[in-house]
Amino acid sequence: MLVDIMKKYNVKTFGSEILGKKAEKVTVFDDKLAELAAAMVEIMNHFDGIGLAAPQIGISKRLVVLGVPDNPEQPNKSIGEVMLLDKMPLVLVNPEITAFGSDLCDYDEGCLSVPGIYGNVKRPYIVKLKAQDLQGNFFEYECGGLLGRCIQHELDHLDGYLFVDRMSEEDRQNIEFKLFRLKKNGKRKEYNRPWK
Ligand code: ZN
């Protein structure tokens, strides 16, 4: 039940220490890991997110869930989009990017841990993702489009980075006051108590 899940976990917002820490590798593939991933999917869906990393709910583990929507009209899909978009919600255990494409693109990103703030981040259009599933099986695909973007954003969380750390100096300065306010008030926000 979502209510029980949200009593156990809450979404950590900007300023929370765990968001700046490198998360630990998953070494045990058991029912507990599957339960945690299922809880993360519920939280992600509740907030209409398209991705959530374990540190965002206070768990220092290299675990990510994705709920990236498919766009059937998008041409030239990467092999990863073809293979993975119809498997959403998707769990990535110990994900890593093994190669970055050279083409960069702009996109306005948001984050459940930085509520109400959006900003442009330049990132490679395509990356090669290597990850394990909940049974520990490895898979590796080139992922572009929104999927590639979301993977890069979520994997940053595992290394202690937020999208606001990737914004241009100028764009970052424009949101600095909002970030300051969020850091000060984050914990008191209704945002962390959605069952009310
Ligand atoms: Zn995020």
Short mmCIF file of C-alpha atoms in Angstrom, two decimals, residues 27-114:
data_model
loop_
_atom_site.label_atom_id
_atom_site.label_comp_id
_atom_site.label_asym_id
_atom_site.label_seq_id
_atom_site.Cartn_x
_atom_site.Cartn_y
_atom_site.Cartn_z
CA THR A 27 25.56 -7.36 -3.82
CA VAL A 28 22.51 -9.32 -2.64
CA PHE A 29 19.72 -10.09 -5.12
CA ASP A 30 16.90 -11.18 -2.81
CA ASP A 31 13.20 -10.55 -2.10
CA LYS A 32 14.08 -7.48 -0.07
CA LEU A 33 15.70 -5.87 -3.10
CA ALA A 34 12.62 -6.67 -5.22
CA GLU A 35 10.35 -5.19 -2.52
CA LEU A 36 12.42 -2.02 -2.40
CA ALA A 37 12.27 -1.70 -6.20
CA ALA A 38 8.48 -2.22 -6.12
CA ALA A 39 8.13 0.48 -3.45
CA MET A 40 10.22 2.84 -5.57
CA VAL A 41 7.97 2.21 -8.59
CA GLU A 42 4.90 3.10 -6.48
CA ILE A 43 6.51 6.32 -5.25
CA MET A 44 7.67 7.26 -8.76
CA ASN A 45 4.19 6.68 -10.18
CA HIS A 46 2.51 8.56 -7.35
CA PHE A 47 4.54 11.68 -8.15
CA ASP A 48 4.23 11.19 -11.94
CA GLY A 49 7.98 10.77 -12.19
CA ILE A 50 9.73 8.98 -15.04
CA GLY A 51 12.63 7.80 -12.90
CA LEU A 52 13.68 7.42 -9.28
CA ALA A 53 17.00 6.48 -7.71
CA ALA A 54 17.28 4.82 -4.28
CA PRO A 55 19.22 7.71 -2.64
CA GLN A 56 16.19 9.91 -3.34
CA ILE A 57 14.27 7.93 -0.72
CA GLY A 58 17.20 7.77 1.66
CA ILE A 59 18.67 4.41 0.60
CA SER A 60 22.33 4.39 -0.37
CA LYS A 61 22.11 1.67 -3.01
CA ARG A 62 22.90 1.60 -6.72
CA LEU A 63 19.29 0.95 -7.68
CA VAL A 64 17.13 2.91 -10.14
CA VAL A 65 13.59 2.50 -11.43
CA LEU A 66 12.44 4.00 -14.73
CA GLY A 67 8.97 4.74 -16.11
CA VAL A 68 9.88 6.45 -19.37
CA PRO A 69 6.87 6.78 -21.71
CA ASP A 70 7.09 5.48 -25.25
CA ASN A 71 6.53 7.82 -28.16
CA PRO A 72 5.48 5.55 -31.05
CA GLU A 73 5.98 8.37 -33.56
CA GLN A 74 9.61 9.01 -32.72
CA PRO A 75 11.81 8.04 -35.66
CA ASN A 76 15.25 6.40 -35.48
CA LYS A 77 14.92 4.85 -32.08
CA SER A 78 18.04 3.48 -30.45
CA ILE A 79 18.18 -0.26 -29.83
CA GLY A 80 17.77 0.39 -26.08
CA GLU A 81 14.52 2.32 -26.68
CA VAL A 82 13.21 -0.51 -28.87
CA MET A 83 14.13 -3.17 -26.30
CA LEU A 84 13.33 -1.38 -23.04
CA LEU A 85 10.46 1.08 -23.51
CA ASP A 86 7.81 -1.64 -23.56
CA LYS A 87 9.28 -3.16 -20.39
CA MET A 88 8.46 -0.13 -18.20
CA PRO A 89 8.51 0.13 -15.24
CA LEU A 90 12.08 -1.07 -15.50
CA VAL A 91 14.50 -1.80 -12.64
CA LEU A 92 18.23 -1.11 -13.07
CA VAL A 93 20.60 -2.65 -10.55
CA ASN A 94 24.22 -1.42 -10.43
CA PRO A 95 23.73 0.53 -13.66
CA GLU A 96 26.70 2.16 -15.34
CA ILE A 97 27.32 4.10 -18.52
CA THR A 98 30.06 2.39 -20.49
CA ALA A 99 30.17 4.90 -23.37
CA PHE A 100 28.89 8.40 -24.13
CA GLY A 101 27.90 9.57 -27.61
CA SER A 102 29.57 12.71 -28.95
CA ASP A 103 26.36 14.55 -29.96
CA LEU A 104 25.15 16.81 -27.15
CA CYS A 105 21.60 18.08 -26.79
CA ASP A 106 19.63 20.44 -24.57
CA TYR A 107 16.67 19.47 -22.44
CA ASP A 108 14.76 21.02 -19.54
CA GLU A 109 15.09 18.64 -16.62
CA GLY A 110 13.18 18.41 -13.38
CA CYS A 111 13.58 16.14 -10.38
CA LEU A 112 11.39 14.89 -7.53
CA SER A 113 14.22 15.90 -5.18
CA VAL A 114 14.25 19.45 -6.57
#
